[in-house]
Amino acid sequence: MTRVRVDLNISLDGFATTEDGTPENPFGEDWARLTADYVATRTFHERVLHDTSGAGTTGVDDNYAARYFEGVTAEIMGAGMFGLHLYGDDPDWRGWWGDAPPFGYPVYVLTHRPRPSLEFDNGTRFEFLEASPAEGLALAREAAAGGDVRIGGGATTVRDFLRAGLVDDLHVAIVPILLGRGIRLWDDLRGFEAGRRVTSESAPSGVTHVSFERESDR
Amino acid sequence: MTRVRVDLNISLDGFATTEDGTPENPFGEDWARLTADYVATRTFHERVLHDTSGAGTTGVDDNYAARYFEGVTAEIMGAGMFGLHLYGDDPDWRGWWGDAPPFGYPVYVLTHRPRPSLEFDNGTRFEFLEASPAEGLALAREAAAGGDVRIGGGATTVRDFLRAGLVDDLHVAIVPILLGRGIRLWDDLRGFEAGRRVTSESAPSGVTHVSFERESDR
C-alpha cells in the first residue's frame, strides 16, 4: 500500500530552513552544515551527483539516505523547492537538477502559477498544479500506482502536509547544531507521535535519525 | 577542574517544561512522559527513591542517569525548582525531597526572597541567595572545592546560565514526543555547539542523549 513519506534534515532546535544565503553562496553555510552528513553519503554521491566511483560514506547515515530513495514512485514538492520563487519568470527554467533529475517518476509541483509539464529521458516528469495538499496528494497517489509518495519539500510544503494529517511516515535527520532562526518544523504538531511507531538511531557523525511510522494498514 | 553542568529532559520539539498539571496531578501527564525513561532507571530508583532492591532499567538511559550524579559537589537551582513559587509563604517548607534530599552537598537556591538555610543529615544544605547567575556560580564553585557544579533547574534558570555562557557541559535527553507548548530550551542559543564536542547516543527507549562538552582545560 502507498505510504506518504517525508524526510528532512533539521537542526537540534528544530529549524528546517536556513537564512544565511548570499548571492555568492546562495544556499549558505548553515545549509551546508545541515546537509553535510547526508551529502557525504555514498547514496547521495550515486543518486544525486551521479558519481559511481564508490565515493561517499557508508553506515547509518547512508542507510537512511538509501531508504529515502527506496520505493518512491511519485513525489510532491512546493514551488520554492522547484526554484519558481527565484526563476518563475523564466519559461526555460527546468529545475536545479540538470538533465537527469534524481526522481525517475512523476513529480507534482504545487504552484499558483502553473506552467507546461516537463519530461526528462530518465522518466522524471514535472507537472505543475494549482491544488490543495489533499488534491495534489490524490493525483500523486494515483500516479504512484501502489508505490510510495514522497513529500519532497520545502519546509513550508512539508508542514502543510504534516498539519493536514496527510503524512504516514516522517524521518528527520537531526543535526546537533543550533541555528536559532528559520522555519520551525515542529510548530503546531503537538501529539504527532500518537499512533505512530517511533524509533531513534544516532550515527557516528552525531546526526540522530528519528522516524515516526503510522501504525495502520492503509 | 570544576565543570559547570546541566542535564535536562526535553521533548523533540525542544520544550523543557510542561503545562498540563492539575490540582489532582500537579506535574501532569506530559511531565510523566518527559521523565518516564529517566524515572525508570535503576539509578533513579536508588538515588532518588532510595529503592535498593535492584529495580529499574540498566543500559544507555541508566548510564546517563548515573553520570548525572557523578562528581557533582555543589548545585544551583531556581526558586521554582525548590518549590518557592508554590510554597514560599510556608516557613516550614523544606523542598520536595523528604528527609534525605538526593544531593549530599550545598545547594544554592536563587530567590528574591531569601530564607534561613536548611541542613539535612545526609550533608545536603540549602542556601537561599538573592544573586545573579554569575554571583551564585562563584559561591557554588568555591563550595564545590574542585568538584563539578550542577545547574539543577528549572528551565528558566538553566536558560539564564546557558545564555550567560556559564555552562561547560550540557546533556539533554531528548524524548521523541511533541509537546507543542512550554518553555523552549533552545531559544537564543544559536551557535552553542561552537567550541564544544558533541556526541549523540540513542537508547532503546527511543530517548536520544546529546552532550555538548566545552573543549577547554579550564
Coordinates of C-alpha atoms in Angstrom, one line a residue:
Chain A
M1 CA 0.0 0.0 0.0
T2 CA 1.1 3.5 -0.7
R3 CA 2.7 5.4 2.2
V4 CA 3.1 9.1 2.2
R5 CA 6.6 9.9 3.4
V6 CA 8.7 12.9 4.4
D7 CA 12.4 13.0 5.0
L8 CA 14.0 16.2 6.3
N9 CA 17.3 17.4 7.8
I10 CA 16.7 19.7 10.7
S11 CA 18.8 21.4 13.4
L12 CA 18.6 20.3 17.0
D13 CA 16.5 23.4 17.7
G14 CA 14.0 22.3 15.0
F15 CA 14.8 24.5 12.1
A16 CA 14.3 23.0 8.6
T17 CA 15.4 26.1 6.6
T18 CA 18.4 28.4 6.7
E19 CA 18.6 32.1 6.2
D20 CA 22.3 32.9 5.6
G21 CA 22.4 32.6 1.8
T22 CA 24.2 35.3 -0.2
P23 CA 24.5 35.9 -3.9
E24 CA 27.9 34.3 -3.8
N25 CA 26.8 31.4 -1.7
P26 CA 23.0 31.1 -2.3
F27 CA 22.5 28.1 0.0
G28 CA 24.6 29.5 2.8
E29 CA 26.9 27.9 5.3
D30 CA 24.1 26.8 7.6
W31 CA 22.6 24.8 4.8
A32 CA 25.9 23.2 4.1
R33 CA 26.2 22.2 7.8
L34 CA 22.6 21.0 7.9
T35 CA 23.1 18.7 5.0
A36 CA 26.8 17.8 5.2
D37 CA 26.4 14.3 6.6
Y38 CA 23.7 13.5 4.0
V39 CA 25.7 14.9 1.1
A40 CA 28.7 12.9 2.3
T41 CA 26.9 9.6 1.9
R42 CA 27.6 7.1 -0.9
T43 CA 23.9 7.2 -1.8
F44 CA 23.9 10.9 -2.4
H45 CA 27.0 10.6 -4.5
E46 CA 25.4 7.9 -6.6
R47 CA 21.8 9.1 -6.8
V48 CA 22.2 12.9 -6.9
L49 CA 25.8 13.5 -8.1
H50 CA 25.8 10.5 -10.5
D51 CA 29.2 9.7 -9.0
T52 CA 29.6 5.9 -9.3
S53 CA 33.2 5.8 -8.2
G54 CA 32.2 4.3 -4.8
A55 CA 33.0 7.6 -3.1
G56 CA 31.0 8.6 0.0
T57 CA 30.3 7.3 3.5
T58 CA 28.6 4.1 4.3
G59 CA 26.9 3.3 7.6
V60 CA 23.9 4.7 9.5
D61 CA 23.6 8.0 7.6
D62 CA 23.9 6.2 4.3
N63 CA 21.3 3.6 5.3
Y64 CA 18.8 6.3 5.8
A65 CA 19.8 8.1 2.6
A66 CA 19.3 4.8 0.7
R67 CA 15.8 4.4 2.3
Y68 CA 15.0 7.9 1.1
F69 CA 15.1 6.7 -2.5
E70 CA 13.6 3.3 -2.0
G71 CA 10.0 2.5 -3.1
V72 CA 9.1 6.1 -4.0
T73 CA 7.2 6.3 -7.3
A74 CA 5.7 9.8 -7.2
E75 CA 6.5 13.0 -5.4
I76 CA 5.0 16.3 -4.4
M77 CA 7.1 19.5 -3.9
G78 CA 6.4 23.1 -3.4
A79 CA 7.1 25.8 -5.9
G80 CA 10.1 27.1 -3.9
M81 CA 11.8 23.7 -4.0
F82 CA 11.5 23.6 -7.8
G83 CA 13.0 27.1 -7.9
L84 CA 9.9 29.0 -9.0
H85 CA 10.3 31.7 -6.3
L86 CA 13.6 32.6 -7.9
Y87 CA 13.2 31.6 -11.5
G88 CA 9.5 31.6 -12.0
D89 CA 9.7 34.3 -14.6
D90 CA 12.0 32.2 -16.8
P91 CA 9.9 29.9 -19.1
D92 CA 13.0 27.8 -19.8
W93 CA 13.7 27.0 -16.1
R94 CA 13.9 23.2 -15.7
G95 CA 14.8 22.9 -12.0
W96 CA 18.1 22.6 -10.2
W97 CA 18.9 19.0 -11.2
G98 CA 20.3 19.1 -14.7
D99 CA 19.4 16.6 -17.4
A100 CA 18.8 13.7 -15.1
P101 CA 16.8 14.8 -12.1
P102 CA 17.1 12.2 -9.3
F103 CA 13.5 11.1 -9.4
G104 CA 12.6 9.0 -12.4
Y105 CA 8.8 9.3 -11.7
P106 CA 6.1 12.0 -11.8
V107 CA 6.7 15.0 -9.6
Y108 CA 3.8 17.3 -8.8
V109 CA 4.9 20.9 -8.2
L110 CA 2.2 22.8 -6.3
T111 CA 2.2 26.4 -7.5
H112 CA -0.2 29.3 -8.0
R113 CA 1.4 29.8 -11.5
P114 CA 1.1 26.5 -13.4
R115 CA 3.3 26.0 -16.4
P116 CA 3.6 23.3 -19.1
S117 CA 4.9 19.9 -17.8
L118 CA 8.5 18.9 -18.3
E119 CA 9.7 15.5 -19.3
F120 CA 13.2 14.0 -18.9
D121 CA 14.7 10.9 -20.5
N122 CA 15.1 9.2 -17.2
G123 CA 11.4 9.1 -16.5
T124 CA 11.2 12.2 -14.4
R125 CA 8.1 14.3 -15.3
F126 CA 7.3 17.5 -13.6
E127 CA 3.6 18.5 -13.5
F128 CA 2.7 22.0 -12.2
L129 CA -0.6 22.2 -10.3
E130 CA -2.6 24.8 -8.5
A131 CA -4.1 22.4 -5.9
S132 CA -4.5 21.9 -2.2
P133 CA -2.3 19.4 -0.4
A134 CA -5.2 16.8 -0.4
E135 CA -5.9 17.4 -4.1
G136 CA -2.3 17.1 -5.1
L137 CA -1.9 14.0 -3.0
A138 CA -4.9 12.3 -4.7
L139 CA -3.2 12.8 -8.0
A140 CA 0.2 11.6 -6.8
R141 CA -1.3 8.6 -5.1
E142 CA -2.9 7.5 -8.4
A143 CA 0.4 8.1 -10.3
A144 CA 2.3 6.2 -7.6
A145 CA 0.3 3.0 -8.6
G146 CA 0.9 1.4 -5.2
G147 CA 4.4 2.8 -4.6
D148 CA 5.1 5.4 -2.0
V149 CA 4.5 9.2 -2.4
R150 CA 7.2 11.4 -1.1
I151 CA 6.5 15.0 0.0
G152 CA 9.9 16.3 -1.0
G153 CA 9.8 19.8 0.4
G154 CA 10.4 22.6 1.1
A155 CA 9.7 23.1 4.8
T156 CA 6.5 25.1 4.3
T157 CA 5.0 22.5 2.0
V158 CA 6.0 19.7 4.3
R159 CA 4.5 21.5 7.3
D160 CA 1.2 21.9 5.3
F161 CA 1.0 18.2 4.7
L162 CA 2.0 17.3 8.3
R163 CA -0.5 19.5 9.8
A164 CA -3.2 18.3 7.5
G165 CA -2.6 14.8 8.8
L166 CA -1.6 13.5 5.3
V167 CA 1.8 12.1 6.2
D168 CA 2.2 8.5 7.2
D169 CA 5.9 8.3 7.8
L170 CA 8.3 11.1 8.9
H171 CA 12.0 10.7 9.1
V172 CA 14.1 13.5 10.4
A173 CA 17.8 13.6 10.5
I174 CA 18.6 15.8 13.5
V175 CA 21.9 17.6 13.1
P176 CA 23.4 18.7 16.5
I177 CA 23.7 22.4 15.7
L178 CA 21.6 25.3 16.9
L179 CA 20.6 27.6 14.1
G180 CA 18.3 29.9 16.1
R181 CA 16.3 31.1 13.1
G182 CA 14.4 29.8 10.1
I183 CA 11.2 27.8 9.7
R184 CA 10.4 25.5 12.7
L185 CA 9.4 22.1 11.6
W186 CA 7.6 21.2 14.8
D187 CA 5.2 24.1 15.4
D188 CA 1.6 23.1 15.9
L189 CA 2.3 19.4 15.8
R190 CA 1.6 18.5 19.4
G191 CA 0.9 14.8 19.7
F192 CA 2.1 13.9 16.2
E193 CA 3.7 10.8 17.7
A194 CA 0.2 9.3 18.7
G195 CA -0.5 6.2 16.7
R196 CA 3.0 6.1 15.3
R197 CA 5.9 3.8 16.0
V198 CA 8.9 5.9 16.9
T199 CA 12.5 4.9 16.6
S200 CA 15.7 6.8 17.2
E201 CA 19.2 5.9 15.9
S202 CA 22.3 8.0 16.3
A203 CA 25.1 7.9 13.7
P204 CA 28.8 8.3 14.5
S205 CA 28.5 11.6 12.6
G206 CA 26.5 12.9 15.5
V207 CA 23.3 13.0 13.5
T208 CA 20.3 11.3 15.1
H209 CA 17.6 9.7 12.8
V210 CA 14.1 9.8 14.3
S211 CA 11.4 8.0 12.5
F212 CA 7.6 8.2 13.0
E213 CA 5.7 5.4 11.2
R214 CA 2.0 5.4 11.2
E215 CA 0.6 2.2 12.7
S216 CA -2.1 1.3 10.3
D217 CA -2.6 -0.9 7.3
R218 CA -3.7 1.8 5.0
Chain B
M1 CA 38.9 21.2 37.5
T2 CA 35.3 22.2 38.2
R3 CA 32.9 21.9 35.3
V4 CA 29.5 23.6 35.3
R5 CA 27.0 21.0 34.1
V6 CA 23.4 20.9 33.1
D7 CA 21.2 17.8 32.5
L8 CA 17.7 18.2 31.2
N9 CA 14.9 16.1 29.7
I10 CA 13.3 17.8 26.7
S11 CA 10.7 17.0 24.1
L12 CA 11.7 16.6 20.5
D13 CA 10.3 20.0 19.8
G14 CA 12.5 21.5 22.5
F15 CA 10.2 22.0 25.4
A16 CA 11.8 21.7 28.9
T17 CA 8.6 22.3 30.8
T18 CA 5.0 21.1 30.7
E19 CA 1.8 22.9 31.3
D20 CA -0.9 20.3 31.9
G21 CA -0.7 20.0 35.7
T22 CA -3.9 19.9 37.7
P23 CA -4.5 20.0 41.5
E24 CA -5.1 16.2 41.4
N25 CA -2.0 15.6 39.2
P26 CA 0.3 18.6 39.8
F27 CA 3.1 17.5 37.5
G28 CA 0.7 16.4 34.7
E29 CA 0.8 13.6 32.2
D30 CA 3.2 15.4 29.9
W31 CA 5.8 15.6 32.7
A32 CA 5.4 11.9 33.3
R33 CA 6.0 11.2 29.7
L34 CA 9.0 13.5 29.5
T35 CA 10.7 11.9 32.5
A36 CA 9.4 8.3 32.3
D37 CA 12.6 6.7 30.9
Y38 CA 14.8 8.5 33.5
V39 CA 12.4 7.7 36.4
A40 CA 12.5 4.0 35.2
T41 CA 16.3 3.7 35.6
R42 CA 18.0 1.8 38.4
T43 CA 20.0 5.0 39.3
F44 CA 16.8 7.0 39.8
H45 CA 15.4 4.2 41.9
E46 CA 18.5 4.1 44.1
R47 CA 19.4 7.7 44.3
V48 CA 16.0 9.4 44.4
L49 CA 13.6 6.8 45.6
H50 CA 16.1 5.1 48.0
D51 CA 15.0 1.8 46.5
T52 CA 18.0 -0.5 46.7
S53 CA 16.1 -3.6 45.6
G54 CA 17.8 -3.6 42.3
A55 CA 14.7 -2.5 40.5
G56 CA 15.0 -0.2 37.5
T57 CA 16.4 -0.3 34.0
T58 CA 20.0 -0.6 33.1
G59 CA 21.6 0.4 29.8
V60 CA 22.0 3.6 28.0
D61 CA 19.4 5.7 29.9
D62 CA 20.8 4.4 33.2
N63 CA 24.4 5.2 32.2
Y64 CA 23.4 8.8 31.7
A65 CA 21.4 8.9 34.9
A66 CA 24.4 7.6 36.8
R67 CA 26.6 10.3 35.2
Y68 CA 24.1 12.9 36.4
F69 CA 25.1 12.1 39.9
E70 CA 28.8 11.6 39.4
G71 CA 31.3 14.1 40.5
V72 CA 28.9 16.9 41.5
T73 CA 29.8 18.6 44.8
A74 CA 27.6 21.7 44.6
E75 CA 24.4 22.7 42.9
I76 CA 22.4 25.8 41.9
M77 CA 18.7 25.8 41.4
G78 CA 16.0 28.3 40.8
A79 CA 13.3 29.2 43.4
G80 CA 10.7 27.4 41.4
M81 CA 12.6 24.1 41.5
F82 CA 12.8 24.3 45.2
G83 CA 9.1 24.9 45.4
L84 CA 9.1 28.5 46.5
H85 CA 6.7 29.6 43.8
L86 CA 4.1 27.3 45.3
Y87 CA 5.2 27.1 49.0
G88 CA 7.2 30.3 49.5
D89 CA 4.7 31.6 52.1
D90 CA 5.3 28.5 54.3
P91 CA 8.3 29.0 56.6
D92 CA 8.4 25.2 57.2
W93 CA 8.7 24.2 53.6
R94 CA 11.8 22.0 53.2
G95 CA 11.6 21.1 49.5
W96 CA 10.1 18.1 47.7
W97 CA 12.6 15.5 48.6
G98 CA 11.8 14.4 52.1
D99 CA 14.4 13.8 54.8
A100 CA 17.2 12.7 52.6
P101 CA 17.3 15.0 49.5
P102 CA 19.4 13.4 46.7
F103 CA 22.2 15.9 46.9
G104 CA 24.5 15.5 49.9
Y105 CA 26.3 18.8 49.2
P106 CA 25.5 22.5 49.3
V107 CA 22.6 23.6 47.0
Y108 CA 22.3 27.3 46.3
V109 CA 18.7 28.4 45.6
L110 CA 18.4 31.7 43.7
T111 CA 15.4 33.6 45.0
H112 CA 14.3 37.2 45.5
R113 CA 13.0 36.2 49.0
P114 CA 15.9 34.6 50.8
R115 CA 15.2 32.5 53.9
P116 CA 17.4 30.7 56.5
S117 CA 19.5 27.9 55.3
L118 CA 18.4 24.3 55.8
E119 CA 20.6 21.4 56.8
F120 CA 19.9 17.6 56.4
D121 CA 21.7 14.7 58.0
N122 CA 23.0 13.4 54.6
G123 CA 25.1 16.5 54.0
T124 CA 22.6 18.4 51.9
R125 CA 22.5 22.1 52.8
F126 CA 20.2 24.5 51.1
E127 CA 21.3 28.1 51.0
F128 CA 18.9 30.8 49.7
L129 CA 20.5 33.7 47.8
E130 CA 19.4 36.8 46.0
A131 CA 22.2 36.7 43.4
S132 CA 22.9 36.9 39.7
P133 CA 23.8 33.6 37.9
A134 CA 27.5 34.7 37.9
E135 CA 27.4 35.6 41.6
G136 CA 25.7 32.4 42.6
L137 CA 28.1 30.4 40.5
A138 CA 31.1 32.0 42.1
L139 CA 29.8 30.8 45.5
A140 CA 29.0 27.3 44.2
R141 CA 32.4 27.0 42.6
E142 CA 34.1 27.7 45.8
A143 CA 31.9 25.3 47.7
A144 CA 32.4 22.6 45.1
A145 CA 36.2 22.6 46.0
G146 CA 37.2 21.2 42.7
G147 CA 34.2 19.0 42.1
D148 CA 31.5 19.9 39.5
V149 CA 28.7 22.3 39.9
R150 CA 25.4 21.3 38.5
I151 CA 22.7 23.8 37.4
G152 CA 19.8 21.7 38.5
G153 CA 16.9 23.7 37.0
G154 CA 14.2 24.7 36.4
A155 CA 14.2 25.5 32.7
T156 CA 14.3 29.3 33.2
T157 CA 17.3 29.1 35.5
V158 CA 19.1 26.8 33.1
R159 CA 18.4 29.1 30.2
D160 CA 19.8 32.1 32.2
F161 CA 23.0 30.2 32.8
L162 CA 23.3 28.9 29.2
R163 CA 22.7 32.3 27.7
A164 CA 25.2 33.8 30.0
G165 CA 27.8 31.4 28.7
L166 CA 28.3 29.9 32.2
V167 CA 27.7 26.3 31.3
D168 CA 30.6 24.0 30.2
D169 CA 28.7 20.7 29.6
L170 CA 25.1 20.3 28.6
H171 CA 23.4 16.9 28.4
V172 CA 19.9 16.7 27.0
A173 CA 17.8 13.6 27.0
I174 CA 15.5 14.1 24.0
V175 CA 12.2 12.3 24.3
P176 CA 10.5 11.6 21.0
I177 CA 7.2 13.3 21.8
L178 CA 5.9 16.7 20.6
L179 CA 4.5 18.8 23.4
G180 CA 3.8 22.0 21.4
R181 CA 3.9 24.3 24.4
G182 CA 6.0 25.2 27.4
I183 CA 9.4 26.9 27.8
R184 CA 11.7 26.3 24.8
L185 CA 15.2 25.3 25.9
W186 CA 16.9 26.3 22.7
D187 CA 15.8 29.9 22.0
D188 CA 18.6 32.4 21.6
L189 CA 21.3 29.8 21.7
R190 CA 22.4 29.9 18.1
G191 CA 26.0 28.5 17.8
F192 CA 26.0 27.0 21.3
E193 CA 27.8 24.0 19.7
A194 CA 30.9 26.1 18.8
G195 CA 33.9 25.0 20.8
R196 CA 32.1 22.0 22.2
R197 CA 32.5 18.4 21.5
V198 CA 29.1 17.0 20.5
T199 CA 28.0 13.4 20.9
S200 CA 24.7 11.7 20.3
E201 CA 23.5 8.3 21.5
S202 CA 20.1 6.8 21.2
A203 CA 18.7 4.4 23.7
P204 CA 16.4 1.5 23.0
S205 CA 13.7 3.5 24.9
G206 CA 13.7 6.0 21.9
V207 CA 15.4 8.7 24.0
T208 CA 18.4 10.3 22.4
H209 CA 21.2 11.7 24.6
V210 CA 23.0 14.6 23.1
S211 CA 26.0 16.0 25.0
F212 CA 27.9 19.2 24.4
E213 CA 31.2 19.4 26.3
R214 CA 33.3 22.5 26.3
E215 CA 36.7 21.9 24.8
S216 CA 38.9 23.7 27.1
D217 CA 41.2 23.0 30.0
R218 CA 39.6 25.4 32.4

